[in-house]
Amino acid sequence: MNKEPVSRELFDEVMVPNYAPGNIIPVRGEGSRVWDQEGREFLDLQGGIAVTSLGHAHPGLLGALQEQSEKIWHLSNVMTNEPALRLAKTLCDHTFAERVFFANSGAEANEAAFKLARRYAWDHFSPDKHEIISFKNAFHGRTLFTVSVGGQQKYLEGFEPAPGGIHHADFNDLDSVKALISKEKTCAVVIEPIQGESGVVPADPEFLKGLRKLCDENDALLIFDEVQTGVGRTGHLYAYEMYGVIPDILTSAKGLGGGFPVAAMLTTAKVGASLAVGTHGSTYGGNALACAVAQKVIDTVSQPEILKGVSERSEKLRQGMLAIGERYGVFCEVRGAGLLLGCVLTDQWKGRAKDFLAAGLEEGVMVLVAGADVVRLAPSLIIPETDIDDALERFETAVKKLAQ
Ligand SMILES: *Cc1c(COP(=O)(O)O)cnc(C)c1O
């Protein structure tokens, strides 16, 4: 086995340059703390970008993985398996859903959702009803279909021609959707209840209610991309509950496996029926190890005291960041819900979110950015309150140095 020591420099030698990772390499984690190769400790407010929902090395997840790993890892989709069936049942019990499709990533769950929407319209209406309406600045993944549905042209540059039949409306502007939607052509409207990547921008409740109504009037499916907002992130198991708006299709990934790659597309029995035998698939989708871990995540996160804890931690973190923002004139607003928070930089600091990430690392706290103007936080849903205190203290030191 290759046990040669590795360093950050190796990245540039052996990896394609699509990422620009920081200079530290974390090697171990426990709860909301991680340690790098040199043994330096970091408080983790990144959560692997809303993925490690129960922190690092959670005993329950370790147990679930260990237990399943000794039974069976994988079966083809020519067979089904117990962990996948149990997880699907649990997801149906906890949500509006009646049918589940498992995949491995957010993009792949969205790909399934978009294909299903087209197929459903093809089954029940006409092949002309294939248009998808999404939103400017939306993020739905990096496959060609999902990046085309996403609302950031720069991610398509050089990869065109893109799939057709996709329109982009303005987020939180119902009139812009009205101008694009039609009974003849629109098969689906897809939206993130809180736009994550583009700056942690929550949808207005009235806007989502309006979308539901527009979709109903036009026989279009409403798809919620809850890849980032799902699995307790907002203090609700899924954000649609918080809004009181029920989608026809919902996608879940990131936090679902707590760090193990797994994703799910949830839908109703009527809509799901359109993914008939042979229409779609995924080799690893429904993998037994992944589903066993996700089962433990959902069983844990769906407990009322865990969800309540998210709201309490959210308030503490929000207040702390607002206070730092005011003391140093760096943030004008902290928005988002639960433990998906966006600290919006003041005009004076606009465009410099990355500097805050770098300054945080210097002081031993890992934060995220969402675009150039927002510092994003997406820590473990069970981050200890004392770790929040420590993280805020370290972040304040970082900001102080930056502002000097
Ligand atoms: C991260 C993300 C995706 C893409 O998920 P991958 O697992 O990277 O494919 C899709 N939609 C939203 C809202 C996301 O935040």
XYZ file of C-alpha atoms and ligand atoms in Angstrom:
419
model
C 0.000 0.000 0.000
C 1.206 3.486 -0.832
C 1.895 5.191 2.494
C 4.254 7.864 1.167
C 3.766 11.167 2.962
C 1.680 13.588 0.892
C 1.552 17.358 0.904
C -0.568 20.093 -0.590
C 1.986 20.511 -3.408
C 1.080 17.044 -4.708
C -2.390 18.361 -5.560
C -0.992 20.455 -8.392
C 1.001 17.503 -9.702
C -1.677 14.820 -9.769
C -5.107 16.480 -9.744
C -6.908 18.394 -12.482
C -6.956 22.030 -11.397
C -10.730 22.460 -11.045
C -10.403 23.201 -7.304
C -8.084 25.541 -5.452
C -7.860 23.894 -2.029
C -6.376 25.653 1.000
C -2.926 24.842 2.251
C -3.842 22.639 5.194
C -4.808 18.980 4.903
C -7.101 17.838 7.705
C -6.457 14.219 8.643
C -8.748 13.563 11.619
C -12.013 14.867 12.988
C -14.158 14.458 16.059
C -17.442 16.276 16.542
C -16.900 19.828 15.317
C -13.119 19.805 15.619
C -10.613 18.637 13.025
C -6.835 18.337 13.076
C -4.441 18.792 10.179
C -1.217 16.940 9.298
C 0.739 19.139 11.735
C -1.720 18.515 14.555
C -3.182 22.031 14.373
C -6.779 22.123 15.596
C -9.667 23.759 13.728
C -13.258 24.433 14.683
C -15.398 23.305 11.787
C -18.160 25.704 10.782
C -18.006 24.392 7.189
C -19.459 20.988 7.914
C -18.099 19.801 4.560
C -20.570 22.308 3.019
C -23.663 21.216 4.933
C -22.681 17.544 4.665
C -21.316 16.358 8.020
C -24.676 16.937 9.664
C -23.704 15.071 12.831
C -20.081 16.203 12.896
C -17.049 13.973 12.458
C -16.736 10.423 13.800
C -20.241 10.374 15.276
C -20.470 7.121 17.301
C -23.926 6.278 15.920
C -22.765 6.644 12.317
C -19.559 4.715 12.976
C -21.678 1.938 14.479
C -24.118 1.869 11.565
C -21.301 1.760 9.011
C -19.361 -0.905 10.909
C -22.428 -3.081 11.415
C -23.521 -2.947 7.777
C -19.955 -3.341 6.482
C -19.824 -6.780 8.083
C -23.100 -7.873 6.452
C -23.253 -6.807 2.812
C -21.883 -3.749 0.980
C -23.527 -3.740 -2.359
C -26.030 -5.516 -4.535
C -26.971 -4.749 -8.094
C -30.318 -3.096 -8.678
C -31.390 -6.471 -10.034
C -31.769 -7.144 -6.293
C -33.091 -4.828 -3.630
C -31.604 -4.604 -0.150
C -32.815 -4.119 3.422
C -31.102 -0.795 4.238
C -32.485 0.841 1.056
C -36.026 -0.359 1.736
C -35.895 0.744 5.372
C -34.526 4.165 4.466
C -37.135 4.686 1.745
C -39.888 3.745 4.197
C -38.491 6.150 6.794
C -38.275 9.015 4.289
C -41.869 8.374 3.206
C -43.053 8.222 6.823
C -41.409 11.561 7.638
C -42.372 13.538 4.512
C -45.021 14.126 1.844
C -43.334 11.463 -0.280
C -44.736 8.091 -1.294
C -41.905 6.973 -3.587
C -38.107 7.288 -3.442
C -35.239 7.002 -5.921
C -31.721 6.733 -4.514
C -28.656 8.287 -6.103
C -25.175 9.299 -4.979
C -24.973 13.067 -5.257
C -27.107 16.165 -5.380
C -26.582 16.582 -9.097
C -27.616 13.014 -9.732
C -30.786 13.355 -7.634
C -31.635 16.543 -9.541
C -30.904 14.869 -12.863
C -33.455 12.196 -11.899
C -35.952 14.884 -10.865
C -35.652 16.781 -14.155
C -35.866 13.624 -16.235
C -38.893 12.496 -14.223
C -40.637 15.848 -14.731
C -40.194 15.584 -18.492
C -41.236 11.970 -18.584
C -44.318 12.667 -16.471
C -45.457 15.439 -18.819
C -44.700 13.171 -21.792
C -46.808 10.410 -20.215
C -49.784 12.571 -19.214
C -49.767 15.561 -21.583
C -47.540 15.964 -24.621
C -43.884 15.921 -25.715
C -44.153 19.707 -26.188
C -44.624 20.115 -22.451
C -40.930 19.770 -21.693
C -39.831 23.217 -20.533
C -38.244 23.672 -17.138
C -38.328 27.000 -15.339
C -35.590 27.645 -12.798
C -34.056 30.777 -11.305
C -31.171 33.105 -11.887
C -28.233 32.337 -9.589
C -29.699 28.932 -8.732
C -27.352 26.008 -8.190
C -28.422 22.464 -8.981
C -25.142 20.618 -9.625
C -22.427 20.225 -12.255
C -23.664 17.632 -14.734
C -24.556 19.169 -18.077
C -28.321 19.056 -17.461
C -28.144 20.308 -13.870
C -25.649 23.056 -14.661
C -27.899 24.178 -17.532
C -30.918 24.317 -15.226
C -28.744 26.198 -12.727
C -28.764 29.942 -13.122
C -25.098 30.820 -13.455
C -24.013 31.171 -17.060
C -20.310 31.114 -16.130
C -20.553 27.425 -15.161
C -21.651 26.605 -18.730
C -18.899 28.506 -20.478
C -17.079 26.273 -22.924
C -19.379 23.316 -22.294
C -22.138 24.226 -24.702
C -24.304 23.242 -26.505
C -26.466 22.895 -23.404
C -29.733 20.951 -23.223
C -32.626 23.117 -24.419
C -36.039 24.018 -23.058
C -34.775 25.726 -19.916
C -35.810 29.229 -18.805
C -34.577 31.324 -15.906
C -36.899 33.569 -13.907
C -35.988 36.040 -11.151
C -35.883 34.595 -7.637
C -38.672 35.958 -5.401
C -40.404 37.588 -8.394
C -43.636 35.780 -9.216
C -44.384 37.981 -12.220
C -41.166 36.842 -13.878
C -42.415 33.240 -13.554
C -45.862 34.164 -14.855
C -44.196 35.564 -17.957
C -42.525 32.216 -18.703
C -44.954 29.535 -17.540
C -47.583 27.928 -19.767
C -49.879 24.946 -19.706
C -48.704 23.840 -23.142
C -44.975 23.936 -22.533
C -43.944 23.985 -18.875
C -43.375 20.609 -17.229
C -41.743 21.840 -14.021
C -40.547 24.742 -11.902
C -37.465 24.002 -9.818
C -36.252 26.063 -6.888
C -33.993 25.985 -3.851
C -36.142 27.140 -0.888
C -32.992 28.945 0.234
C -30.493 29.626 -2.557
C -27.321 28.249 -1.002
C -24.295 28.615 -3.258
C -25.248 32.040 -4.520
C -25.399 33.719 -1.114
C -27.852 32.043 1.307
C -30.932 33.859 -0.021
C -34.239 32.604 1.422
C -37.361 32.494 -0.735
C -40.263 34.623 0.512
C -43.042 32.374 1.872
C -45.613 34.170 -0.298
C -43.457 33.605 -3.362
C -43.284 29.837 -2.795
C -47.033 29.727 -2.172
C -47.520 31.637 -5.410
C -45.296 29.153 -7.263
C -47.353 26.249 -5.933
C -50.518 27.898 -7.239
C -48.983 28.723 -10.628
C -47.761 25.142 -11.012
C -51.202 23.775 -10.177
C -52.895 26.106 -12.652
C -50.469 25.061 -15.395
C -50.222 21.315 -14.673
C -46.526 21.782 -13.916
C -44.608 19.953 -11.219
C -43.000 21.919 -8.400
C -39.515 20.626 -7.590
C -37.705 21.676 -4.419
C -33.964 21.214 -4.544
C -33.306 20.611 -0.851
C -29.828 19.232 -1.404
C -28.474 21.929 0.908
C -31.538 22.850 3.003
C -32.656 19.298 3.797
C -32.023 16.860 6.646
C -32.551 19.230 9.556
C -30.381 22.044 8.233
C -33.087 24.694 8.751
C -34.358 23.290 12.049
C -37.014 21.331 10.147
C -36.371 17.927 8.621
C -36.993 19.584 5.231
C -37.410 23.300 4.562
C -40.737 22.819 2.768
C -42.300 22.175 6.188
C -41.114 25.580 7.379
C -42.739 27.214 4.344
C -45.908 25.130 4.450
C -45.589 24.488 0.709
C -45.542 20.888 -0.498
C -43.574 20.130 -3.664
C -44.244 17.272 -6.098
C -40.602 16.264 -6.157
C -37.888 16.945 -3.587
C -34.190 16.194 -3.834
C -31.980 15.509 -0.843
C -28.242 14.837 -0.659
C -25.433 16.661 1.188
C -26.442 16.141 4.856
C -28.305 12.893 4.143
C -25.276 10.650 4.517
C -23.510 12.772 7.125
C -20.360 12.425 4.993
C -21.139 9.192 3.175
C -22.155 9.826 -0.455
C -25.878 9.244 -0.847
C -28.805 11.167 -2.323
C -32.528 10.691 -2.703
C -35.299 11.967 -4.895
C -38.664 11.951 -3.154
C -41.989 12.132 -4.928
C -45.609 11.033 -4.944
C -46.845 7.647 -6.163
C -48.589 9.264 -9.132
C -45.580 11.207 -10.354
C -43.079 8.490 -9.461
C -44.931 6.004 -11.646
C -43.460 7.706 -14.708
C -39.992 6.342 -13.923
C -41.208 2.964 -15.131
C -38.962 -0.101 -15.383
C -35.910 0.673 -17.475
C -36.386 4.446 -17.739
C -33.673 5.451 -15.277
C -31.086 3.968 -12.946
C -27.837 4.252 -11.007
C -25.397 1.452 -10.190
C -24.514 2.750 -6.755
C -27.936 4.245 -6.033
C -29.374 2.491 -2.987
C -25.993 1.092 -1.959
C -26.435 -0.802 1.316
C -23.600 0.922 3.205
C -24.807 4.376 2.147
C -28.409 3.647 3.103
C -27.457 2.167 6.466
C -25.528 5.323 7.351
C -28.278 7.625 6.029
C -30.819 5.682 8.095
C -28.900 6.549 11.246
C -28.632 10.182 10.149
C -32.386 10.497 9.537
C -33.310 8.594 12.702
C -31.117 10.984 14.682
C -31.867 14.280 12.955
C -35.645 13.746 12.883
C -35.801 13.703 16.683
C -37.626 16.840 17.894
C -34.898 17.702 20.417
C -32.229 17.655 17.698
C -34.294 19.949 15.454
C -35.002 22.265 18.384
C -31.274 22.277 19.114
C -30.607 23.481 15.570
C -32.778 26.542 16.160
C -31.077 27.287 19.488
C -27.589 26.933 18.008
C -28.678 29.030 15.056
C -29.712 31.892 17.315
C -26.453 31.768 19.242
C -24.331 31.714 16.095
C -26.418 34.397 14.391
C -26.198 36.756 17.369
C -22.471 36.118 17.712
C -21.777 36.824 14.049
C -23.994 39.917 14.081
C -22.100 41.248 17.094
C -18.744 40.690 15.369
C -20.208 42.258 12.248
C -21.208 45.372 14.146
C -18.020 45.702 16.174
C -15.811 45.692 13.091
C -18.257 46.984 10.496
C -17.936 43.842 8.385
C -21.468 42.371 8.194
C -24.701 44.244 7.583
C -27.003 41.220 7.884
C -27.015 37.550 8.877
C -29.637 35.673 6.854
C -30.727 32.097 6.268
C -32.376 29.597 8.573
C -31.218 27.126 11.180
C -27.579 26.250 10.668
C -27.368 27.548 7.121
C -26.360 31.144 7.719
C -25.045 33.809 5.376
C -23.199 36.785 6.842
C -23.528 39.547 4.255
C -20.480 41.777 3.906
C -20.907 45.540 4.173
C -20.191 47.668 1.101
C -16.707 48.371 2.383
C -15.882 44.641 2.403
C -17.806 43.568 -0.678
C -16.040 41.017 -2.869
C -13.708 39.906 -0.087
C -15.500 36.872 1.399
C -12.508 34.659 0.556
C -10.262 36.809 2.763
C -12.465 35.916 5.730
C -12.147 32.214 4.966
C -8.356 32.517 4.800
C -8.165 34.679 7.930
C -10.353 32.170 9.786
C -8.049 29.274 8.884
C -5.088 31.230 10.292
C -6.912 31.428 13.629
C -8.172 27.840 13.599
C -11.762 28.215 12.446
C -13.143 26.921 9.158
C -15.879 29.013 7.505
C -17.303 28.972 3.977
C -18.128 31.563 1.389
C -21.252 31.787 -0.778
C -20.274 33.973 -3.698
C -17.887 36.871 -3.190
C -19.975 38.862 -0.719
C -21.205 36.343 1.836
C -19.472 34.344 4.572
C -21.444 31.121 4.920
C -21.716 28.866 7.961
C -23.060 25.303 7.805
C -21.705 23.461 10.853
C -22.755 20.167 12.394
C -26.377 20.244 13.562
C -25.201 19.076 16.987
C -22.178 21.347 17.356
C -21.605 21.797 21.112
C -22.459 25.292 22.350
C -18.955 25.632 23.791
C -17.535 24.984 20.316
C -19.727 27.796 18.989
C -18.258 30.075 21.666
C -14.700 29.042 20.771
C -15.362 29.377 17.055
C -16.807 32.879 17.496
C -13.820 33.897 19.606
C -11.364 32.646 16.982
C -13.332 34.224 14.175
C -13.409 37.543 15.999
C -9.611 37.447 16.300
C -9.417 36.753 12.570
C -11.716 39.647 11.723
C -9.846 41.966 14.079
C -6.569 41.232 12.312
C -8.195 41.598 8.900
C -9.761 44.920 9.854
C -6.526 46.374 11.259
C -24.474 21.108 -3.534
C -25.735 21.283 -4.237
C -26.045 20.526 -5.375
C -25.064 19.579 -6.014
O -24.787 18.500 -5.194
P -23.561 17.523 -5.581
O -23.619 16.458 -4.529
O -22.323 18.361 -5.521
O -23.810 17.016 -6.927
C -27.288 20.689 -5.954
N -28.180 21.557 -5.447
C -27.919 22.301 -4.362
C -28.970 23.229 -3.829
C -26.685 22.210 -3.727
O -26.426 22.966 -2.667
